[in-house]
Amino acid sequence: SRSSRDAHTHAPGGGPPCRGRARMNIHLSEGAGGADGLDGLVGGADGPLVAPEAEHLVEALSRYAVADVGSDKWLTQHGWIERLNMQAHVNAAQMRDEFVMEALVLHDKLPVLIHDLVATELWRARVLPVLRDEAHKRDGVRLYQCCYHEAVVANLLEAVMYHRQACEAAADALVDLADYCQRRLVWLLESARAPADVRAKDAAALREALLGGGAAGEFARQLEAIEMGAALSACSIVRFLIDHADALPAGVLGRLV
């Protein structure tokens, strides 16, 4: 049911459950540059899309390699996906025509989103550790956007995988999605820990607690919140896959079991 779906949908970044706009800590600058002349197609990032605008954005979605994560064209597509994610949740919350989901199914873009999700996860696991020491000497905002993208894509997939036709349209790409969800659920279980004693023992410890580890500590907290948001979306995606198990390829059922 719609009410059941609403109760299990979360905003990226580890925020509380919501069906409105996903919480976005960083907004893309309008000067990020566009591909195929689509930059001016939509209005402000805070405004919902209409069906023709959403369809144009969906048609323009393309696959990017791990090496392209963080490039200008990749960041432009990140902005499109943020807007599509926002509109998908607005449509669901207001029980409107879910034209974002329909466009993704019609133009066969769900495998593209799943590829994007896995590529971003791989970038976070393999590339980010190399760059994070330089994050605050270079473009820390761009690095944050690259990390945050994973939660946005997971949140969009969560919104559309509620529908049986979306699960059917994703076809064999669901194997990769199921594997991703398994990794996120394992992370969620492993990250559970007892709360630490936060009381400062001396002046140095108090200073460290107040400063929060500086910029590096803040980035680490943001990254953990992003991973939590992606993990919560993965929980809902698994539930929707199980709901539509009779329409899934055998390989996906094997992963779920």
mmCIF file of C-alpha atoms in Angstrom:
data_model
loop_
_atom_site.group_PDB
_atom_site.id
_atom_site.type_symbol
_atom_site.label_atom_id
_atom_site.label_comp_id
_atom_site.label_asym_id
_atom_site.label_seq_id
_atom_site.Cartn_x
_atom_site.Cartn_y
_atom_site.Cartn_z
ATOM 1 C CA SER A 1 0.000 0.000 0.000
ATOM 2 C CA ARG A 2 1.009 3.620 -0.440
ATOM 3 C CA SER A 3 1.070 4.276 3.300
ATOM 4 C CA SER A 4 3.289 1.233 3.818
ATOM 5 C CA ARG A 5 5.610 2.434 1.097
ATOM 6 C CA ASP A 6 5.845 5.904 2.628
ATOM 7 C CA ALA A 7 6.799 4.484 5.991
ATOM 8 C CA HIS A 8 9.795 2.674 4.507
ATOM 9 C CA THR A 9 11.250 5.408 2.331
ATOM 10 C CA HIS A 10 14.129 7.496 3.587
ATOM 11 C CA ALA A 11 15.953 10.616 2.557
ATOM 12 C CA PRO A 12 19.586 10.251 1.490
ATOM 13 C CA GLY A 13 22.225 11.357 3.949
ATOM 14 C CA GLY A 14 20.754 9.440 6.874
ATOM 15 C CA GLY A 15 17.820 11.793 7.405
ATOM 16 C CA PRO A 16 14.406 10.825 8.750
ATOM 17 C CA PRO A 17 11.881 9.030 6.544
ATOM 18 C CA CYS A 18 10.220 11.382 4.091
ATOM 19 C CA ARG A 19 8.336 11.436 0.820
ATOM 20 C CA GLY A 20 9.093 15.026 -0.048
ATOM 21 C CA ARG A 21 12.365 16.325 -1.287
ATOM 22 C CA ALA A 22 15.423 14.346 -0.239
ATOM 23 C CA ARG A 23 17.705 16.338 2.028
ATOM 24 C CA MET A 24 20.483 17.940 -0.012
ATOM 25 C CA ASN A 25 23.397 19.492 1.827
ATOM 26 C CA ILE A 26 25.184 20.666 -1.307
ATOM 27 C CA HIS A 27 23.577 22.352 -4.328
ATOM 28 C CA LEU A 28 25.203 22.262 -7.731
ATOM 29 C CA SER A 29 26.298 25.602 -9.048
ATOM 30 C CA GLU A 30 24.552 26.628 -12.253
ATOM 31 C CA GLY A 31 27.948 27.037 -13.864
ATOM 32 C CA ALA A 32 28.728 23.349 -13.820
ATOM 33 C CA GLY A 33 28.209 23.178 -17.556
ATOM 34 C CA GLY A 34 25.764 21.055 -19.468
ATOM 35 C CA ALA A 35 25.651 18.366 -22.081
ATOM 36 C CA ASP A 36 23.511 18.420 -25.203
ATOM 37 C CA GLY A 37 22.130 21.862 -24.367
ATOM 38 C CA LEU A 38 19.978 20.568 -21.508
ATOM 39 C CA ASP A 39 21.292 22.907 -18.820
ATOM 40 C CA GLY A 40 18.548 25.445 -19.297
ATOM 41 C CA LEU A 41 15.805 22.904 -19.776
ATOM 42 C CA VAL A 42 14.648 22.880 -16.174
ATOM 43 C CA GLY A 43 14.029 25.676 -13.733
ATOM 44 C CA GLY A 44 15.618 26.049 -10.323
ATOM 45 C CA ALA A 45 16.792 22.938 -8.528
ATOM 46 C CA ASP A 46 14.176 23.594 -5.824
ATOM 47 C CA GLY A 47 11.238 23.377 -8.219
ATOM 48 C CA PRO A 48 9.476 20.202 -9.365
ATOM 49 C CA LEU A 49 9.680 19.059 -12.966
ATOM 50 C CA VAL A 50 6.826 18.617 -15.388
ATOM 51 C CA ALA A 51 6.559 15.431 -17.408
ATOM 52 C CA PRO A 52 8.206 16.669 -20.662
ATOM 53 C CA GLU A 53 11.171 18.101 -18.737
ATOM 54 C CA ALA A 54 11.629 14.903 -16.772
ATOM 55 C CA GLU A 55 11.485 12.824 -19.941
ATOM 56 C CA HIS A 56 14.170 14.964 -21.613
ATOM 57 C CA LEU A 57 16.447 14.523 -18.619
ATOM 58 C CA VAL A 58 15.836 10.772 -18.500
ATOM 59 C CA GLU A 59 16.582 10.427 -22.222
ATOM 60 C CA ALA A 60 19.908 12.235 -21.709
ATOM 61 C CA LEU A 61 21.129 9.938 -18.910
ATOM 62 C CA SER A 62 24.218 7.996 -19.943
ATOM 63 C CA ARG A 63 26.758 5.608 -18.467
ATOM 64 C CA TYR A 64 29.988 6.980 -17.040
ATOM 65 C CA ALA A 65 33.104 5.036 -16.145
ATOM 66 C CA VAL A 66 34.610 5.184 -12.665
ATOM 67 C CA ALA A 67 37.356 7.428 -14.055
ATOM 68 C CA ASP A 68 34.712 9.991 -15.085
ATOM 69 C CA VAL A 69 33.249 10.415 -11.597
ATOM 70 C CA GLY A 70 33.628 14.045 -10.567
ATOM 71 C CA SER A 71 34.089 15.403 -14.091
ATOM 72 C CA ASP A 72 32.041 18.382 -15.253
ATOM 73 C CA LYS A 73 29.731 16.258 -17.418
ATOM 74 C CA TRP A 74 29.293 13.754 -14.612
ATOM 75 C CA LEU A 75 28.391 16.557 -12.175
ATOM 76 C CA THR A 76 25.834 17.879 -14.649
ATOM 77 C CA GLN A 77 24.172 14.473 -14.777
ATOM 78 C CA HIS A 78 24.333 14.361 -10.969
ATOM 79 C CA GLY A 79 22.220 17.515 -10.936
ATOM 80 C CA TRP A 80 19.686 15.951 -13.288
ATOM 81 C CA ILE A 81 19.396 12.862 -11.092
ATOM 82 C CA GLU A 82 18.897 15.026 -7.996
ATOM 83 C CA ARG A 83 15.963 16.744 -9.702
ATOM 84 C CA LEU A 84 14.479 13.493 -10.937
ATOM 85 C CA ASN A 85 14.788 12.039 -7.440
ATOM 86 C CA MET A 86 13.027 15.025 -5.924
ATOM 87 C CA GLN A 87 10.197 14.826 -8.451
ATOM 88 C CA ALA A 88 9.780 11.059 -8.041
ATOM 89 C CA HIS A 89 9.239 11.525 -4.308
ATOM 90 C CA VAL A 90 6.902 14.486 -4.819
ATOM 91 C CA ASN A 91 4.810 12.417 -7.231
ATOM 92 C CA ALA A 92 4.620 9.529 -4.753
ATOM 93 C CA ALA A 93 3.796 11.750 -1.782
ATOM 94 C CA GLN A 94 1.046 13.587 -3.641
ATOM 95 C CA MET A 95 -0.253 10.446 -5.389
ATOM 96 C CA ARG A 96 0.273 12.064 -8.772
ATOM 97 C CA ASP A 97 1.121 10.540 -12.121
ATOM 98 C CA GLU A 98 4.545 8.947 -11.567
ATOM 99 C CA PHE A 99 6.011 10.134 -14.851
ATOM 100 C CA VAL A 100 9.618 9.886 -13.655
ATOM 101 C CA MET A 101 9.281 6.148 -13.128
ATOM 102 C CA GLU A 102 7.421 5.766 -16.416
ATOM 103 C CA ALA A 103 10.130 7.645 -18.329
ATOM 104 C CA LEU A 104 12.889 5.525 -16.787
ATOM 105 C CA VAL A 105 11.024 2.366 -17.830
ATOM 106 C CA LEU A 106 10.117 3.657 -21.303
ATOM 107 C CA HIS A 107 13.656 4.723 -22.186
ATOM 108 C CA ASP A 108 15.305 1.699 -20.524
ATOM 109 C CA LYS A 109 17.364 3.838 -18.144
ATOM 110 C CA LEU A 110 17.058 1.751 -14.989
ATOM 111 C CA PRO A 111 20.138 -0.328 -15.943
ATOM 112 C CA VAL A 112 21.961 2.992 -16.454
ATOM 113 C CA LEU A 113 21.052 4.108 -12.931
ATOM 114 C CA ILE A 114 22.133 0.778 -11.448
ATOM 115 C CA HIS A 115 25.446 0.986 -13.308
ATOM 116 C CA ASP A 116 25.853 4.547 -11.992
ATOM 117 C CA LEU A 117 25.168 3.393 -8.441
ATOM 118 C CA VAL A 118 27.736 0.589 -8.558
ATOM 119 C CA ALA A 119 30.336 2.784 -10.295
ATOM 120 C CA THR A 120 29.971 5.443 -7.594
ATOM 121 C CA GLU A 121 30.271 2.828 -4.867
ATOM 122 C CA LEU A 122 33.471 1.543 -6.501
ATOM 123 C CA TRP A 123 34.818 5.112 -6.721
ATOM 124 C CA ARG A 124 34.105 5.636 -3.020
ATOM 125 C CA ALA A 125 35.839 2.390 -2.071
ATOM 126 C CA ARG A 126 38.889 2.615 -4.334
ATOM 127 C CA VAL A 127 39.472 6.246 -5.332
ATOM 128 C CA LEU A 128 38.227 8.291 -2.372
ATOM 129 C CA PRO A 129 40.810 6.886 0.097
ATOM 130 C CA VAL A 130 43.538 8.173 -2.211
ATOM 131 C CA LEU A 131 41.977 11.635 -2.553
ATOM 132 C CA ARG A 132 40.528 12.301 0.882
ATOM 133 C CA ASP A 133 43.836 13.447 2.405
ATOM 134 C CA GLU A 134 43.904 16.202 -0.206
ATOM 135 C CA ALA A 135 40.169 16.874 -0.017
ATOM 136 C CA HIS A 136 40.412 20.059 1.999
ATOM 137 C CA LYS A 137 43.386 21.390 0.054
ATOM 138 C CA ARG A 138 41.540 21.020 -3.227
ATOM 139 C CA ASP A 139 37.824 20.917 -4.018
ATOM 140 C CA GLY A 140 36.246 19.313 -0.956
ATOM 141 C CA VAL A 141 32.753 20.236 -2.126
ATOM 142 C CA ARG A 142 33.198 18.297 -5.342
ATOM 143 C CA LEU A 143 34.420 15.255 -3.431
ATOM 144 C CA TYR A 144 31.379 15.487 -1.186
ATOM 145 C CA GLN A 145 29.084 15.608 -4.223
ATOM 146 C CA CYS A 146 30.734 12.492 -5.622
ATOM 147 C CA CYS A 147 30.071 10.649 -2.362
ATOM 148 C CA TYR A 148 26.562 12.055 -1.957
ATOM 149 C CA HIS A 149 25.638 10.918 -5.462
ATOM 150 C CA GLU A 150 25.493 7.307 -4.284
ATOM 151 C CA ALA A 151 22.771 8.111 -1.748
ATOM 152 C CA VAL A 152 20.797 10.132 -4.325
ATOM 153 C CA VAL A 153 20.798 7.312 -6.895
ATOM 154 C CA ALA A 154 19.885 4.742 -4.236
ATOM 155 C CA ASN A 155 17.036 6.985 -3.084
ATOM 156 C CA LEU A 156 15.718 7.363 -6.647
ATOM 157 C CA LEU A 157 15.860 3.603 -7.207
ATOM 158 C CA GLU A 158 14.024 3.135 -3.931
ATOM 159 C CA ALA A 159 11.237 5.386 -5.188
ATOM 160 C CA VAL A 160 10.802 3.590 -8.522
ATOM 161 C CA MET A 161 11.418 -0.037 -7.497
ATOM 162 C CA TYR A 162 8.161 0.083 -5.568
ATOM 163 C CA HIS A 163 6.517 -0.477 -8.955
ATOM 164 C CA ARG A 164 6.407 -3.928 -10.479
ATOM 165 C CA GLN A 165 6.994 -2.602 -14.009
ATOM 166 C CA ALA A 166 10.224 -0.957 -12.873
ATOM 167 C CA CYS A 167 11.531 -4.241 -11.463
ATOM 168 C CA GLU A 168 10.641 -6.006 -14.701
ATOM 169 C CA ALA A 169 12.274 -3.279 -16.828
ATOM 170 C CA ALA A 170 15.557 -3.454 -14.900
ATOM 171 C CA ALA A 171 15.839 -7.113 -15.938
ATOM 172 C CA ASP A 172 19.310 -8.625 -15.516
ATOM 173 C CA ALA A 173 20.691 -5.408 -14.008
ATOM 174 C CA LEU A 174 18.773 -6.369 -10.869
ATOM 175 C CA VAL A 175 21.527 -8.885 -10.113
ATOM 176 C CA ASP A 176 23.976 -5.998 -9.658
ATOM 177 C CA LEU A 177 21.400 -4.078 -7.626
ATOM 178 C CA ALA A 178 20.760 -7.049 -5.341
ATOM 179 C CA ASP A 179 24.509 -7.480 -4.804
ATOM 180 C CA TYR A 180 24.814 -3.776 -3.984
ATOM 181 C CA CYS A 181 21.984 -4.002 -1.463
ATOM 182 C CA GLN A 182 23.623 -7.023 0.154
ATOM 183 C CA ARG A 183 26.850 -5.046 0.615
ATOM 184 C CA ARG A 184 24.966 -2.124 2.126
ATOM 185 C CA LEU A 185 23.065 -4.364 4.534
ATOM 186 C CA VAL A 186 26.299 -6.026 5.642
ATOM 187 C CA TRP A 187 27.785 -2.572 6.255
ATOM 188 C CA LEU A 188 24.688 -1.629 8.250
ATOM 189 C CA LEU A 189 25.027 -4.669 10.477
ATOM 190 C CA GLU A 190 28.761 -4.234 10.945
ATOM 191 C CA SER A 191 28.439 -0.520 11.730
ATOM 192 C CA ALA A 192 26.157 -1.179 14.707
ATOM 193 C CA ARG A 193 28.124 -0.411 17.835
ATOM 194 C CA ALA A 194 27.553 0.697 21.407
ATOM 195 C CA PRO A 195 27.656 4.480 21.921
ATOM 196 C CA ALA A 196 31.086 5.682 22.961
ATOM 197 C CA ASP A 197 31.758 7.599 26.170
ATOM 198 C CA VAL A 198 31.868 11.182 24.911
ATOM 199 C CA ARG A 199 32.902 12.763 28.203
ATOM 200 C CA ALA A 200 36.240 14.528 27.938
ATOM 201 C CA LYS A 201 38.910 13.288 30.319
ATOM 202 C CA ASP A 202 41.253 16.289 30.061
ATOM 203 C CA ALA A 203 41.716 19.637 28.338
ATOM 204 C CA ALA A 204 43.135 18.092 25.164
ATOM 205 C CA ALA A 205 40.238 15.648 24.904
ATOM 206 C CA LEU A 206 37.755 18.465 25.488
ATOM 207 C CA ARG A 207 39.327 20.528 22.715
ATOM 208 C CA GLU A 208 39.166 17.552 20.353
ATOM 209 C CA ALA A 209 35.489 16.965 21.224
ATOM 210 C CA LEU A 210 34.603 20.608 20.652
ATOM 211 C CA LEU A 211 36.459 20.879 17.353
ATOM 212 C CA GLY A 212 35.152 17.509 16.205
ATOM 213 C CA GLY A 213 38.385 16.499 14.532
ATOM 214 C CA GLY A 214 38.424 19.560 12.292
ATOM 215 C CA ALA A 215 37.596 19.436 8.603
ATOM 216 C CA ALA A 216 38.674 15.806 8.266
ATOM 217 C CA GLY A 217 36.398 14.795 11.133
ATOM 218 C CA GLU A 218 33.465 16.663 9.615
ATOM 219 C CA PHE A 219 34.007 14.978 6.245
ATOM 220 C CA ALA A 220 34.122 11.570 7.945
ATOM 221 C CA ARG A 221 30.804 12.261 9.695
ATOM 222 C CA GLN A 222 29.214 13.391 6.433
ATOM 223 C CA LEU A 223 30.467 10.275 4.677
ATOM 224 C CA GLU A 224 29.022 8.028 7.378
ATOM 225 C CA ALA A 225 25.657 9.816 7.087
ATOM 226 C CA ILE A 226 25.719 9.299 3.316
ATOM 227 C CA GLU A 227 26.483 5.603 3.716
ATOM 228 C CA MET A 228 23.672 5.296 6.241
ATOM 229 C CA GLY A 229 21.223 6.907 3.822
ATOM 230 C CA ALA A 230 22.258 4.514 1.058
ATOM 231 C CA ALA A 231 21.924 1.548 3.437
ATOM 232 C CA LEU A 232 18.409 2.572 4.460
ATOM 233 C CA SER A 233 17.410 2.883 0.812
ATOM 234 C CA ALA A 234 18.884 -0.567 0.201
ATOM 235 C CA CYS A 235 16.631 -1.985 2.933
ATOM 236 C CA SER A 236 13.543 -0.675 1.147
ATOM 237 C CA ILE A 237 14.777 -1.840 -2.261
ATOM 238 C CA VAL A 238 15.229 -5.388 -0.946
ATOM 239 C CA ARG A 239 11.714 -5.311 0.441
ATOM 240 C CA PHE A 240 10.299 -4.206 -2.940
ATOM 241 C CA LEU A 241 12.287 -6.882 -4.779
ATOM 242 C CA ILE A 242 10.841 -9.504 -2.455
ATOM 243 C CA ASP A 243 7.347 -8.108 -3.036
ATOM 244 C CA HIS A 244 7.828 -8.653 -6.795
ATOM 245 C CA ALA A 245 9.824 -11.878 -6.517
ATOM 246 C CA ASP A 246 7.602 -13.718 -8.993
ATOM 247 C CA ALA A 247 8.606 -11.241 -11.738
ATOM 248 C CA LEU A 248 12.365 -11.337 -11.098
ATOM 249 C CA PRO A 249 15.030 -13.280 -13.040
ATOM 250 C CA ALA A 250 16.227 -16.475 -11.409
ATOM 251 C CA GLY A 251 19.643 -14.976 -10.720
ATOM 252 C CA VAL A 252 18.104 -12.217 -8.618
ATOM 253 C CA LEU A 253 16.068 -14.703 -6.614
ATOM 254 C CA GLY A 254 19.248 -16.615 -5.901
ATOM 255 C CA ARG A 255 20.860 -13.450 -4.559
ATOM 256 C CA LEU A 256 17.867 -12.697 -2.347
ATOM 257 C CA VAL A 257 17.848 -16.197 -0.901
#
